[in-house]
Amino acid sequence: DTGVSQNPRHKITKRGQNVTFRCDPISEHNRLYWYRQTLGQGPEFLTYFQNEAQLEKSRLLSDRFSAERPKGSFSTLEIQRTEQGDSAMYLCASSLGAPPNTGELFFGEGSRLTVL
Amino acid sequence: EDQVTQSPEALRLQEGESSSLNCSYTVSGLRGLFWYRQDPGKGPEFLFTLYSAGEEKEKERLKATLTKKESFLHITAPKPEDSATYLCAVQAGTGANSKLTFGKGITLSVRP
C-alpha cells in the first residue's frame, strides 16, 4: 500500500502523560500536514512542512505540541502533558505541493487519542 | 478569518432520490474549494477541486459546482454506498499558505 500511513491507530493515555504519533507520507510528496478532528467537526489545521521545514503553525498548536519532519520524510507529532481536551483524531496528510494543486491532500486513516 | 458553513448537517435520502449539499464560504482571496468524502473511522478522501466561479466537476453520481459565495455537491440517483460525511474546504490567501479550512461536514445516509 503506497498511501499515507499513521501509527499508532489508537492511543489511550492518562492525563499528564506524553504521547507521540508517527506519519509516513506518500513517498514522492514533499508537503506534509497535521490536522485534528473532534466528533462532529471538520478537520482543523495544526501545522505543515515542506520537506523538512515547518512553514506554518496554527494558533491551536500550544507549546505542549511539537512536530518534526527530519530529513523531509516521516513526521512525528508529540503532545506533552496531555489534557482531556487533547482527545481527538489526529490526521496526517501529504501532497505534491505544486501549485495550483496544493490543496489536494491525501489523508491517512488517523491516530485516535483518548486522554483519561 | 476564513469561514465555511455546510448545510444541512444531516440528510437522509431514499436510494435514487437526487439532492444537493450546500457549502457557503467567506474568504479573502479564494485559491480553491475542495470536496472530500469521509467514511466513519477513516481519513477524508479527496473528491474535487474547484478554482473559479462557474466551474463544474463530475465524478460518477457526483457533480460539484462553484459560485462566488457557495458550492453545491449534487448527488444524482444515490446508492447506499454513497452514505458518508461530505466535507467542504477552502484554501485562501497568497504566497505559501497551504492551510485548508474545513466545514463541519454533511452526513448523508442513503436507504435502500
JSON list of C-alpha atoms in Angstrom, two decimals:
[
{"chain": "A", "resi": 1, "resn": "ASP", "atom": "CA", "xyz": [0.00, 0.00, 0.00]},
{"chain": "A", "resi": 2, "resn": "THR", "atom": "CA", "xyz": [1.51, 3.35, -1.02]},
{"chain": "A", "resi": 3, "resn": "GLY", "atom": "CA", "xyz": [-0.88, 5.64, 0.86]},
{"chain": "A", "resi": 4, "resn": "VAL", "atom": "CA", "xyz": [-0.28, 7.76, 3.95]},
{"chain": "A", "resi": 5, "resn": "SER", "atom": "CA", "xyz": [0.43, 5.59, 6.98]},
{"chain": "A", "resi": 6, "resn": "GLN", "atom": "CA", "xyz": [-0.17, 6.63, 10.60]},
{"chain": "A", "resi": 7, "resn": "ASN", "atom": "CA", "xyz": [0.81, 4.89, 13.82]},
{"chain": "A", "resi": 8, "resn": "PRO", "atom": "CA", "xyz": [-0.48, 4.08, 16.30]},
{"chain": "A", "resi": 9, "resn": "ARG", "atom": "CA", "xyz": [-4.10, 3.98, 15.15]},
{"chain": "A", "resi": 10, "resn": "HIS", "atom": "CA", "xyz": [-5.39, 4.22, 18.69]},
{"chain": "A", "resi": 11, "resn": "LYS", "atom": "CA", "xyz": [-3.77, 5.54, 21.86]},
{"chain": "A", "resi": 12, "resn": "ILE", "atom": "CA", "xyz": [-5.28, 5.67, 25.33]},
{"chain": "A", "resi": 13, "resn": "THR", "atom": "CA", "xyz": [-3.29, 7.58, 27.91]},
{"chain": "A", "resi": 14, "resn": "LYS", "atom": "CA", "xyz": [-3.67, 9.17, 31.30]},
{"chain": "A", "resi": 15, "resn": "ARG", "atom": "CA", "xyz": [-3.76, 12.90, 31.77]},
{"chain": "A", "resi": 16, "resn": "GLY", "atom": "CA", "xyz": [-0.25, 14.32, 32.12]},
{"chain": "A", "resi": 17, "resn": "GLN", "atom": "CA", "xyz": [1.49, 11.65, 30.04]},
{"chain": "A", "resi": 18, "resn": "ASN", "atom": "CA", "xyz": [3.35, 12.35, 26.79]},
{"chain": "A", "resi": 19, "resn": "VAL", "atom": "CA", "xyz": [2.31, 10.74, 23.51]},
{"chain": "A", "resi": 20, "resn": "THR", "atom": "CA", "xyz": [3.90, 10.64, 20.07]},
{"chain": "A", "resi": 21, "resn": "PHE", "atom": "CA", "xyz": [2.29, 9.90, 16.72]},
{"chain": "A", "resi": 22, "resn": "ARG", "atom": "CA", "xyz": [4.13, 9.00, 13.54]},
{"chain": "A", "resi": 23, "resn": "CYS", "atom": "CA", "xyz": [3.15, 9.70, 9.93]},
{"chain": "A", "resi": 24, "resn": "ASP", "atom": "CA", "xyz": [4.73, 8.23, 6.82]},
{"chain": "A", "resi": 25, "resn": "PRO", "atom": "CA", "xyz": [3.59, 10.23, 3.77]},
{"chain": "A", "resi": 26, "resn": "ILE", "atom": "CA", "xyz": [3.34, 9.13, 0.16]},
{"chain": "A", "resi": 27, "resn": "SER", "atom": "CA", "xyz": [6.97, 8.83, -0.86]},
{"chain": "A", "resi": 28, "resn": "GLU", "atom": "CA", "xyz": [7.12, 11.44, -3.64]},
{"chain": "A", "resi": 29, "resn": "HIS", "atom": "CA", "xyz": [5.09, 14.05, -1.71]},
{"chain": "A", "resi": 30, "resn": "ASN", "atom": "CA", "xyz": [7.13, 16.96, -0.35]},
{"chain": "A", "resi": 31, "resn": "ARG", "atom": "CA", "xyz": [4.40, 18.54, 1.76]},
{"chain": "A", "resi": 32, "resn": "LEU", "atom": "CA", "xyz": [3.10, 17.02, 4.98]},
{"chain": "A", "resi": 33, "resn": "TYR", "atom": "CA", "xyz": [0.24, 18.30, 7.14]},
{"chain": "A", "resi": 34, "resn": "TRP", "atom": "CA", "xyz": [-1.20, 17.60, 10.57]},
{"chain": "A", "resi": 35, "resn": "TYR", "atom": "CA", "xyz": [-4.86, 18.20, 11.31]},
{"chain": "A", "resi": 36, "resn": "ARG", "atom": "CA", "xyz": [-7.00, 17.50, 14.37]},
{"chain": "A", "resi": 37, "resn": "GLN", "atom": "CA", "xyz": [-10.63, 16.38, 14.20]},
{"chain": "A", "resi": 38, "resn": "THR", "atom": "CA", "xyz": [-13.13, 16.06, 17.03]},
{"chain": "A", "resi": 39, "resn": "LEU", "atom": "CA", "xyz": [-16.53, 14.38, 16.84]},
{"chain": "A", "resi": 40, "resn": "GLY", "atom": "CA", "xyz": [-18.97, 16.26, 14.65]},
{"chain": "A", "resi": 41, "resn": "GLN", "atom": "CA", "xyz": [-16.38, 18.75, 13.44]},
{"chain": "A", "resi": 42, "resn": "GLY", "atom": "CA", "xyz": [-14.31, 19.11, 10.32]},
{"chain": "A", "resi": 43, "resn": "PRO", "atom": "CA", "xyz": [-10.53, 18.75, 10.46]},
{"chain": "A", "resi": 44, "resn": "GLU", "atom": "CA", "xyz": [-8.66, 21.72, 11.97]},
{"chain": "A", "resi": 45, "resn": "PHE", "atom": "CA", "xyz": [-5.26, 22.67, 10.64]},
{"chain": "A", "resi": 46, "resn": "LEU", "atom": "CA", "xyz": [-2.35, 22.31, 13.07]},
{"chain": "A", "resi": 47, "resn": "THR", "atom": "CA", "xyz": [0.87, 22.61, 11.07]},
{"chain": "A", "resi": 48, "resn": "TYR", "atom": "CA", "xyz": [2.56, 21.81, 7.80]},
{"chain": "A", "resi": 49, "resn": "PHE", "atom": "CA", "xyz": [6.01, 21.02, 6.43]},
{"chain": "A", "resi": 50, "resn": "GLN", "atom": "CA", "xyz": [7.59, 21.47, 3.06]},
{"chain": "A", "resi": 51, "resn": "ASN", "atom": "CA", "xyz": [10.38, 18.93, 3.02]},
{"chain": "A", "resi": 52, "resn": "GLU", "atom": "CA", "xyz": [11.97, 19.27, 6.47]},
{"chain": "A", "resi": 53, "resn": "ALA", "atom": "CA", "xyz": [10.97, 22.90, 7.04]},
{"chain": "A", "resi": 54, "resn": "GLN", "atom": "CA", "xyz": [7.96, 23.65, 9.24]},
{"chain": "A", "resi": 55, "resn": "LEU", "atom": "CA", "xyz": [6.38, 26.56, 7.35]},
{"chain": "A", "resi": 56, "resn": "GLU", "atom": "CA", "xyz": [3.15, 27.24, 9.20]},
{"chain": "A", "resi": 57, "resn": "LYS", "atom": "CA", "xyz": [1.71, 26.60, 12.66]},
{"chain": "A", "resi": 58, "resn": "SER", "atom": "CA", "xyz": [-1.82, 27.19, 13.85]},
{"chain": "A", "resi": 59, "resn": "ARG", "atom": "CA", "xyz": [-2.58, 29.20, 16.96]},
{"chain": "A", "resi": 60, "resn": "LEU", "atom": "CA", "xyz": [-4.29, 25.98, 18.10]},
{"chain": "A", "resi": 61, "resn": "LEU", "atom": "CA", "xyz": [-0.85, 24.43, 18.48]},
{"chain": "A", "resi": 62, "resn": "SER", "atom": "CA", "xyz": [0.09, 25.18, 22.09]},
{"chain": "A", "resi": 63, "resn": "ASP", "atom": "CA", "xyz": [3.60, 24.89, 23.49]},
{"chain": "A", "resi": 64, "resn": "ARG", "atom": "CA", "xyz": [2.78, 21.33, 24.54]},
{"chain": "A", "resi": 65, "resn": "PHE", "atom": "CA", "xyz": [2.62, 20.28, 20.89]},
{"chain": "A", "resi": 66, "resn": "SER", "atom": "CA", "xyz": [5.70, 19.79, 18.78]},
{"chain": "A", "resi": 67, "resn": "ALA", "atom": "CA", "xyz": [6.08, 18.38, 15.29]},
{"chain": "A", "resi": 68, "resn": "GLU", "atom": "CA", "xyz": [9.17, 17.38, 13.40]},
{"chain": "A", "resi": 69, "resn": "ARG", "atom": "CA", "xyz": [9.99, 16.06, 9.97]},
{"chain": "A", "resi": 70, "resn": "PRO", "atom": "CA", "xyz": [13.65, 15.08, 9.98]},
{"chain": "A", "resi": 71, "resn": "LYS", "atom": "CA", "xyz": [15.19, 14.61, 6.53]},
{"chain": "A", "resi": 72, "resn": "GLY", "atom": "CA", "xyz": [11.88, 15.51, 4.91]},
{"chain": "A", "resi": 73, "resn": "SER", "atom": "CA", "xyz": [10.48, 12.00, 5.14]},
{"chain": "A", "resi": 74, "resn": "PHE", "atom": "CA", "xyz": [8.31, 10.77, 8.02]},
{"chain": "A", "resi": 75, "resn": "SER", "atom": "CA", "xyz": [6.93, 13.15, 10.64]},
{"chain": "A", "resi": 76, "resn": "THR", "atom": "CA", "xyz": [6.21, 12.91, 14.35]},
{"chain": "A", "resi": 77, "resn": "LEU", "atom": "CA", "xyz": [3.70, 14.84, 16.41]},
{"chain": "A", "resi": 78, "resn": "GLU", "atom": "CA", "xyz": [4.37, 14.87, 20.14]},
{"chain": "A", "resi": 79, "resn": "ILE", "atom": "CA", "xyz": [1.95, 16.05, 22.78]},
{"chain": "A", "resi": 80, "resn": "GLN", "atom": "CA", "xyz": [3.44, 16.68, 26.20]},
{"chain": "A", "resi": 81, "resn": "ARG", "atom": "CA", "xyz": [1.49, 16.69, 29.48]},
{"chain": "A", "resi": 82, "resn": "THR", "atom": "CA", "xyz": [-1.72, 15.58, 27.78]},
{"chain": "A", "resi": 83, "resn": "GLU", "atom": "CA", "xyz": [-5.05, 17.06, 28.82]},
{"chain": "A", "resi": 84, "resn": "GLN", "atom": "CA", "xyz": [-8.55, 15.65, 28.35]},
{"chain": "A", "resi": 85, "resn": "GLY", "atom": "CA", "xyz": [-9.19, 18.34, 25.77]},
{"chain": "A", "resi": 86, "resn": "ASP", "atom": "CA", "xyz": [-6.48, 16.80, 23.59]},
{"chain": "A", "resi": 87, "resn": "SER", "atom": "CA", "xyz": [-8.72, 13.79, 22.93]},
{"chain": "A", "resi": 88, "resn": "ALA", "atom": "CA", "xyz": [-9.31, 13.78, 19.18]},
{"chain": "A", "resi": 89, "resn": "MET", "atom": "CA", "xyz": [-8.40, 12.13, 15.90]},
{"chain": "A", "resi": 90, "resn": "TYR", "atom": "CA", "xyz": [-5.02, 13.35, 14.66]},
{"chain": "A", "resi": 91, "resn": "LEU", "atom": "CA", "xyz": [-4.89, 13.24, 10.88]},
{"chain": "A", "resi": 92, "resn": "CYS", "atom": "CA", "xyz": [-1.80, 13.38, 8.73]},
{"chain": "A", "resi": 93, "resn": "ALA", "atom": "CA", "xyz": [-1.94, 14.27, 5.05]},
{"chain": "A", "resi": 94, "resn": "SER", "atom": "CA", "xyz": [0.54, 14.76, 2.26]},
{"chain": "A", "resi": 95, "resn": "SER", "atom": "CA", "xyz": [0.55, 16.47, -1.12]},
{"chain": "A", "resi": 96, "resn": "LEU", "atom": "CA", "xyz": [2.81, 17.03, -4.09]},
{"chain": "A", "resi": 97, "resn": "GLY", "atom": "CA", "xyz": [2.68, 20.73, -3.36]},
{"chain": "A", "resi": 98, "resn": "ALA", "atom": "CA", "xyz": [2.97, 22.00, -6.90]},
{"chain": "A", "resi": 99, "resn": "PRO", "atom": "CA", "xyz": [0.57, 24.94, -7.38]},
{"chain": "A", "resi": 100, "resn": "PRO", "atom": "CA", "xyz": [-2.25, 25.07, -8.10]},
{"chain": "A", "resi": 101, "resn": "ASN", "atom": "CA", "xyz": [-2.69, 21.61, -6.62]},
{"chain": "A", "resi": 102, "resn": "THR", "atom": "CA", "xyz": [-1.51, 22.39, -3.09]},
{"chain": "A", "resi": 103, "resn": "GLY", "atom": "CA", "xyz": [-4.94, 21.66, -1.67]},
{"chain": "A", "resi": 104, "resn": "GLU", "atom": "CA", "xyz": [-5.29, 18.13, -2.98]},
{"chain": "A", "resi": 105, "resn": "LEU", "atom": "CA", "xyz": [-4.37, 16.40, 0.22]},
{"chain": "A", "resi": 106, "resn": "PHE", "atom": "CA", "xyz": [-4.13, 12.64, 0.67]},
{"chain": "A", "resi": 107, "resn": "PHE", "atom": "CA", "xyz": [-5.05, 11.73, 4.24]},
{"chain": "A", "resi": 108, "resn": "GLY", "atom": "CA", "xyz": [-4.06, 8.81, 6.39]},
{"chain": "A", "resi": 109, "resn": "GLU", "atom": "CA", "xyz": [-6.60, 6.93, 8.49]},
{"chain": "A", "resi": 110, "resn": "GLY", "atom": "CA", "xyz": [-5.70, 8.94, 11.57]},
{"chain": "A", "resi": 111, "resn": "SER", "atom": "CA", "xyz": [-4.48, 8.30, 15.10]},
{"chain": "A", "resi": 112, "resn": "ARG", "atom": "CA", "xyz": [-7.23, 8.43, 17.69]},
{"chain": "A", "resi": 113, "resn": "LEU", "atom": "CA", "xyz": [-6.15, 9.77, 21.08]},
{"chain": "A", "resi": 114, "resn": "THR", "atom": "CA", "xyz": [-8.17, 9.25, 24.24]},
{"chain": "A", "resi": 115, "resn": "VAL", "atom": "CA", "xyz": [-6.95, 11.02, 27.38]},
{"chain": "A", "resi": 116, "resn": "LEU", "atom": "CA", "xyz": [-8.43, 9.67, 30.61]},
{"chain": "B", "resi": 1, "resn": "GLU", "atom": "CA", "xyz": [-10.96, 34.80, 9.19]},
{"chain": "B", "resi": 2, "resn": "ASP", "atom": "CA", "xyz": [-11.99, 32.23, 6.61]},
{"chain": "B", "resi": 3, "resn": "GLN", "atom": "CA", "xyz": [-15.37, 30.63, 7.28]},
{"chain": "B", "resi": 4, "resn": "VAL", "atom": "CA", "xyz": [-17.07, 27.59, 5.76]},
{"chain": "B", "resi": 5, "resn": "THR", "atom": "CA", "xyz": [-20.67, 26.66, 6.54]},
{"chain": "B", "resi": 6, "resn": "GLN", "atom": "CA", "xyz": [-22.25, 23.44, 5.31]},
{"chain": "B", "resi": 7, "resn": "SER", "atom": "CA", "xyz": [-25.95, 22.64, 5.21]},
{"chain": "B", "resi": 8, "resn": "PRO", "atom": "CA", "xyz": [-27.90, 20.67, 6.10]},
{"chain": "B", "resi": 9, "resn": "GLU", "atom": "CA", "xyz": [-25.99, 18.98, 8.93]},
{"chain": "B", "resi": 10, "resn": "ALA", "atom": "CA", "xyz": [-27.53, 15.64, 8.02]},
{"chain": "B", "resi": 11, "resn": "LEU", "atom": "CA", "xyz": [-29.50, 14.35, 5.06]},
{"chain": "B", "resi": 12, "resn": "ARG", "atom": "CA", "xyz": [-31.42, 11.12, 4.66]},
{"chain": "B", "resi": 13, "resn": "LEU", "atom": "CA", "xyz": [-32.34, 10.04, 1.15]},
{"chain": "B", "resi": 14, "resn": "GLN", "atom": "CA", "xyz": [-34.04, 7.09, -0.40]},
{"chain": "B", "resi": 15, "resn": "GLU", "atom": "CA", "xyz": [-31.96, 5.23, -2.97]},
{"chain": "B", "resi": 16, "resn": "GLY", "atom": "CA", "xyz": [-32.41, 7.01, -6.31]},
{"chain": "B", "resi": 17, "resn": "GLU", "atom": "CA", "xyz": [-33.61, 10.26, -4.72]},
{"chain": "B", "resi": 18, "resn": "SER", "atom": "CA", "xyz": [-31.36, 13.05, -6.06]},
{"chain": "B", "resi": 19, "resn": "SER", "atom": "CA", "xyz": [-30.41, 16.02, -3.87]},
{"chain": "B", "resi": 20, "resn": "SER", "atom": "CA", "xyz": [-27.79, 18.72, -3.28]},
{"chain": "B", "resi": 21, "resn": "LEU", "atom": "CA", "xyz": [-25.43, 19.54, -0.43]},
{"chain": "B", "resi": 22, "resn": "ASN", "atom": "CA", "xyz": [-24.54, 23.19, 0.17]},
{"chain": "B", "resi": 23, "resn": "CYS", "atom": "CA", "xyz": [-21.26, 24.81, 1.16]},
{"chain": "B", "resi": 24, "resn": "SER", "atom": "CA", "xyz": [-21.17, 28.57, 1.67]},
{"chain": "B", "resi": 25, "resn": "TYR", "atom": "CA", "xyz": [-17.89, 30.32, 2.30]},
{"chain": "B", "resi": 26, "resn": "THR", "atom": "CA", "xyz": [-16.39, 33.65, 3.31]},
{"chain": "B", "resi": 27, "resn": "VAL", "atom": "CA", "xyz": [-12.73, 34.04, 2.45]},
{"chain": "B", "resi": 28, "resn": "SER", "atom": "CA", "xyz": [-10.24, 36.65, 1.37]},
{"chain": "B", "resi": 29, "resn": "GLY", "atom": "CA", "xyz": [-8.88, 35.57, -1.98]},
{"chain": "B", "resi": 30, "resn": "LEU", "atom": "CA", "xyz": [-10.16, 32.09, -2.78]},
{"chain": "B", "resi": 31, "resn": "ARG", "atom": "CA", "xyz": [-7.48, 29.87, -4.28]},
{"chain": "B", "resi": 32, "resn": "GLY", "atom": "CA", "xyz": [-9.53, 26.69, -4.35]},
{"chain": "B", "resi": 33, "resn": "LEU", "atom": "CA", "xyz": [-12.59, 24.96, -2.96]},
{"chain": "B", "resi": 34, "resn": "PHE", "atom": "CA", "xyz": [-12.37, 21.27, -2.21]},
{"chain": "B", "resi": 35, "resn": "TRP", "atom": "CA", "xyz": [-14.82, 18.46, -1.55]},
{"chain": "B", "resi": 36, "resn": "TYR", "atom": "CA", "xyz": [-13.82, 15.41, 0.44]},
{"chain": "B", "resi": 37, "resn": "ARG", "atom": "CA", "xyz": [-15.70, 12.26, 1.45]},
{"chain": "B", "resi": 38, "resn": "GLN", "atom": "CA", "xyz": [-15.11, 10.75, 4.89]},
{"chain": "B", "resi": 39, "resn": "ASP", "atom": "CA", "xyz": [-16.26, 7.31, 5.98]},
{"chain": "B", "resi": 40, "resn": "PRO", "atom": "CA", "xyz": [-16.59, 6.54, 9.73]},
{"chain": "B", "resi": 41, "resn": "GLY", "atom": "CA", "xyz": [-13.21, 5.98, 11.37]},
{"chain": "B", "resi": 42, "resn": "LYS", "atom": "CA", "xyz": [-11.29, 6.89, 8.23]},
{"chain": "B", "resi": 43, "resn": "GLY", "atom": "CA", "xyz": [-9.45, 9.92, 6.93]},
{"chain": "B", "resi": 44, "resn": "PRO", "atom": "CA", "xyz": [-11.04, 12.18, 4.33]},
{"chain": "B", "resi": 45, "resn": "GLU", "atom": "CA", "xyz": [-10.81, 11.10, 0.69]},
{"chain": "B", "resi": 46, "resn": "PHE", "atom": "CA", "xyz": [-10.34, 13.77, -1.98]},
{"chain": "B", "resi": 47, "resn": "LEU", "atom": "CA", "xyz": [-13.18, 14.21, -4.48]},
{"chain": "B", "resi": 48, "resn": "PHE", "atom": "CA", "xyz": [-12.93, 17.54, -6.34]},
{"chain": "B", "resi": 49, "resn": "THR", "atom": "CA", "xyz": [-11.11, 20.86, -6.60]},
{"chain": "B", "resi": 50, "resn": "LEU", "atom": "CA", "xyz": [-12.87, 23.94, -7.99]},
{"chain": "B", "resi": 51, "resn": "TYR", "atom": "CA", "xyz": [-10.88, 27.11, -8.66]},
{"chain": "B", "resi": 52, "resn": "SER", "atom": "CA", "xyz": [-13.22, 29.74, -10.11]},
{"chain": "B", "resi": 53, "resn": "ALA", "atom": "CA", "xyz": [-16.88, 30.67, -10.23]},
{"chain": "B", "resi": 54, "resn": "GLY", "atom": "CA", "xyz": [-18.77, 28.79, -12.93]},
{"chain": "B", "resi": 55, "resn": "GLU", "atom": "CA", "xyz": [-16.51, 25.77, -12.80]},
{"chain": "B", "resi": 56, "resn": "GLU", "atom": "CA", "xyz": [-18.08, 22.30, -12.60]},
{"chain": "B", "resi": 57, "resn": "LYS", "atom": "CA", "xyz": [-16.55, 18.87, -11.99]},
{"chain": "B", "resi": 58, "resn": "GLU", "atom": "CA", "xyz": [-18.21, 15.44, -12.22]},
{"chain": "B", "resi": 59, "resn": "LYS", "atom": "CA", "xyz": [-17.38, 12.00, -10.94]},
{"chain": "B", "resi": 60, "resn": "GLU", "atom": "CA", "xyz": [-19.85, 9.14, -11.27]},
{"chain": "B", "resi": 61, "resn": "ARG", "atom": "CA", "xyz": [-23.05, 10.25, -9.46]},
{"chain": "B", "resi": 62, "resn": "LEU", "atom": "CA", "xyz": [-21.45, 13.41, -8.03]},
{"chain": "B", "resi": 63, "resn": "LYS", "atom": "CA", "xyz": [-21.25, 16.85, -9.58]},
{"chain": "B", "resi": 64, "resn": "ALA", "atom": "CA", "xyz": [-19.67, 19.86, -7.87]},
{"chain": "B", "resi": 65, "resn": "THR", "atom": "CA", "xyz": [-20.37, 23.46, -8.85]},
{"chain": "B", "resi": 66, "resn": "LEU", "atom": "CA", "xyz": [-18.96, 26.79, -7.65]},
{"chain": "B", "resi": 67, "resn": "THR", "atom": "CA", "xyz": [-20.24, 30.37, -7.42]},
{"chain": "B", "resi": 68, "resn": "LYS", "atom": "CA", "xyz": [-18.61, 33.38, -5.79]},
{"chain": "B", "resi": 69, "resn": "LYS", "atom": "CA", "xyz": [-20.27, 32.60, -2.47]},
{"chain": "B", "resi": 70, "resn": "GLU", "atom": "CA", "xyz": [-21.08, 28.90, -2.39]},
{"chain": "B", "resi": 71, "resn": "SER", "atom": "CA", "xyz": [-20.58, 25.46, -3.81]},
{"chain": "B", "resi": 72, "resn": "PHE", "atom": "CA", "xyz": [-23.02, 22.66, -4.33]},
{"chain": "B", "resi": 73, "resn": "LEU", "atom": "CA", "xyz": [-22.41, 18.94, -4.42]},
{"chain": "B", "resi": 74, "resn": "HIS", "atom": "CA", "xyz": [-25.21, 17.39, -6.46]},
{"chain": "B", "resi": 75, "resn": "ILE", "atom": "CA", "xyz": [-25.86, 13.68, -5.98]},
{"chain": "B", "resi": 76, "resn": "THR", "atom": "CA", "xyz": [-27.83, 12.04, -8.76]},
{"chain": "B", "resi": 77, "resn": "ALA", "atom": "CA", "xyz": [-29.66, 8.77, -8.09]},
{"chain": "B", "resi": 78, "resn": "PRO", "atom": "CA", "xyz": [-27.64, 7.99, -4.94]},
{"chain": "B", "resi": 79, "resn": "LYS", "atom": "CA", "xyz": [-26.90, 4.46, -3.80]},
{"chain": "B", "resi": 80, "resn": "PRO", "atom": "CA", "xyz": [-26.41, 3.20, -0.22]},
{"chain": "B", "resi": 81, "resn": "GLU", "atom": "CA", "xyz": [-22.64, 3.15, -0.79]},
{"chain": "B", "resi": 82, "resn": "ASP", "atom": "CA", "xyz": [-22.75, 6.94, -1.16]},
{"chain": "B", "resi": 83, "resn": "SER", "atom": "CA", "xyz": [-23.54, 7.16, 2.55]},
{"chain": "B", "resi": 84, "resn": "ALA", "atom": "CA", "xyz": [-20.71, 9.12, 4.20]},
{"chain": "B", "resi": 85, "resn": "THR", "atom": "CA", "xyz": [-19.84, 12.55, 5.57]},
{"chain": "B", "resi": 86, "resn": "TYR", "atom": "CA", "xyz": [-19.07, 15.09, 2.85]},
{"chain": "B", "resi": 87, "resn": "LEU", "atom": "CA", "xyz": [-16.62, 17.82, 3.80]},
{"chain": "B", "resi": 88, "resn": "CYS", "atom": "CA", "xyz": [-16.10, 21.12, 2.05]},
{"chain": "B", "resi": 89, "resn": "ALA", "atom": "CA", "xyz": [-12.84, 23.05, 2.48]},
{"chain": "B", "resi": 90, "resn": "VAL", "atom": "CA", "xyz": [-11.35, 26.29, 1.16]},
{"chain": "B", "resi": 91, "resn": "GLN", "atom": "CA", "xyz": [-7.80, 27.39, 0.53]},
{"chain": "B", "resi": 92, "resn": "ALA", "atom": "CA", "xyz": [-7.34, 31.15, 0.56]},
{"chain": "B", "resi": 93, "resn": "GLY", "atom": "CA", "xyz": [-4.71, 33.85, 0.76]},
{"chain": "B", "resi": 94, "resn": "THR", "atom": "CA", "xyz": [-1.48, 34.20, -1.15]},
{"chain": "B", "resi": 95, "resn": "GLY", "atom": "CA", "xyz": [2.07, 33.02, -1.15]},
{"chain": "B", "resi": 96, "resn": "ALA", "atom": "CA", "xyz": [2.99, 29.79, 0.58]},
{"chain": "B", "resi": 97, "resn": "ASN", "atom": "CA", "xyz": [-0.26, 29.48, 2.50]},
{"chain": "B", "resi": 98, "resn": "SER", "atom": "CA", "xyz": [-1.36, 25.88, 2.19]},
{"chain": "B", "resi": 99, "resn": "LYS", "atom": "CA", "xyz": [-3.86, 25.72, 5.04]},
{"chain": "B", "resi": 100, "resn": "LEU", "atom": "CA", "xyz": [-7.30, 24.30, 4.30]},
{"chain": "B", "resi": 101, "resn": "THR", "atom": "CA", "xyz": [-10.28, 25.50, 6.33]},
{"chain": "B", "resi": 102, "resn": "PHE", "atom": "CA", "xyz": [-12.95, 22.81, 6.59]},
{"chain": "B", "resi": 103, "resn": "GLY", "atom": "CA", "xyz": [-16.65, 22.98, 7.28]},
{"chain": "B", "resi": 104, "resn": "LYS", "atom": "CA", "xyz": [-18.27, 20.64, 9.80]},
{"chain": "B", "resi": 105, "resn": "GLY", "atom": "CA", "xyz": [-19.46, 18.28, 7.11]},
{"chain": "B", "resi": 106, "resn": "ILE", "atom": "CA", "xyz": [-22.80, 16.89, 5.97]},
{"chain": "B", "resi": 107, "resn": "THR", "atom": "CA", "xyz": [-23.69, 13.35, 6.99]},
{"chain": "B", "resi": 108, "resn": "LEU", "atom": "CA", "xyz": [-25.52, 11.65, 4.15]},
{"chain": "B", "resi": 109, "resn": "SER", "atom": "CA", "xyz": [-27.50, 8.44, 4.67]},
{"chain": "B", "resi": 110, "resn": "VAL", "atom": "CA", "xyz": [-28.98, 6.64, 1.67]},
{"chain": "B", "resi": 111, "resn": "ARG", "atom": "CA", "xyz": [-31.60, 4.00, 2.44]},
{"chain": "B", "resi": 112, "resn": "PRO", "atom": "CA", "xyz": [-32.02, 1.04, 0.07]}
]
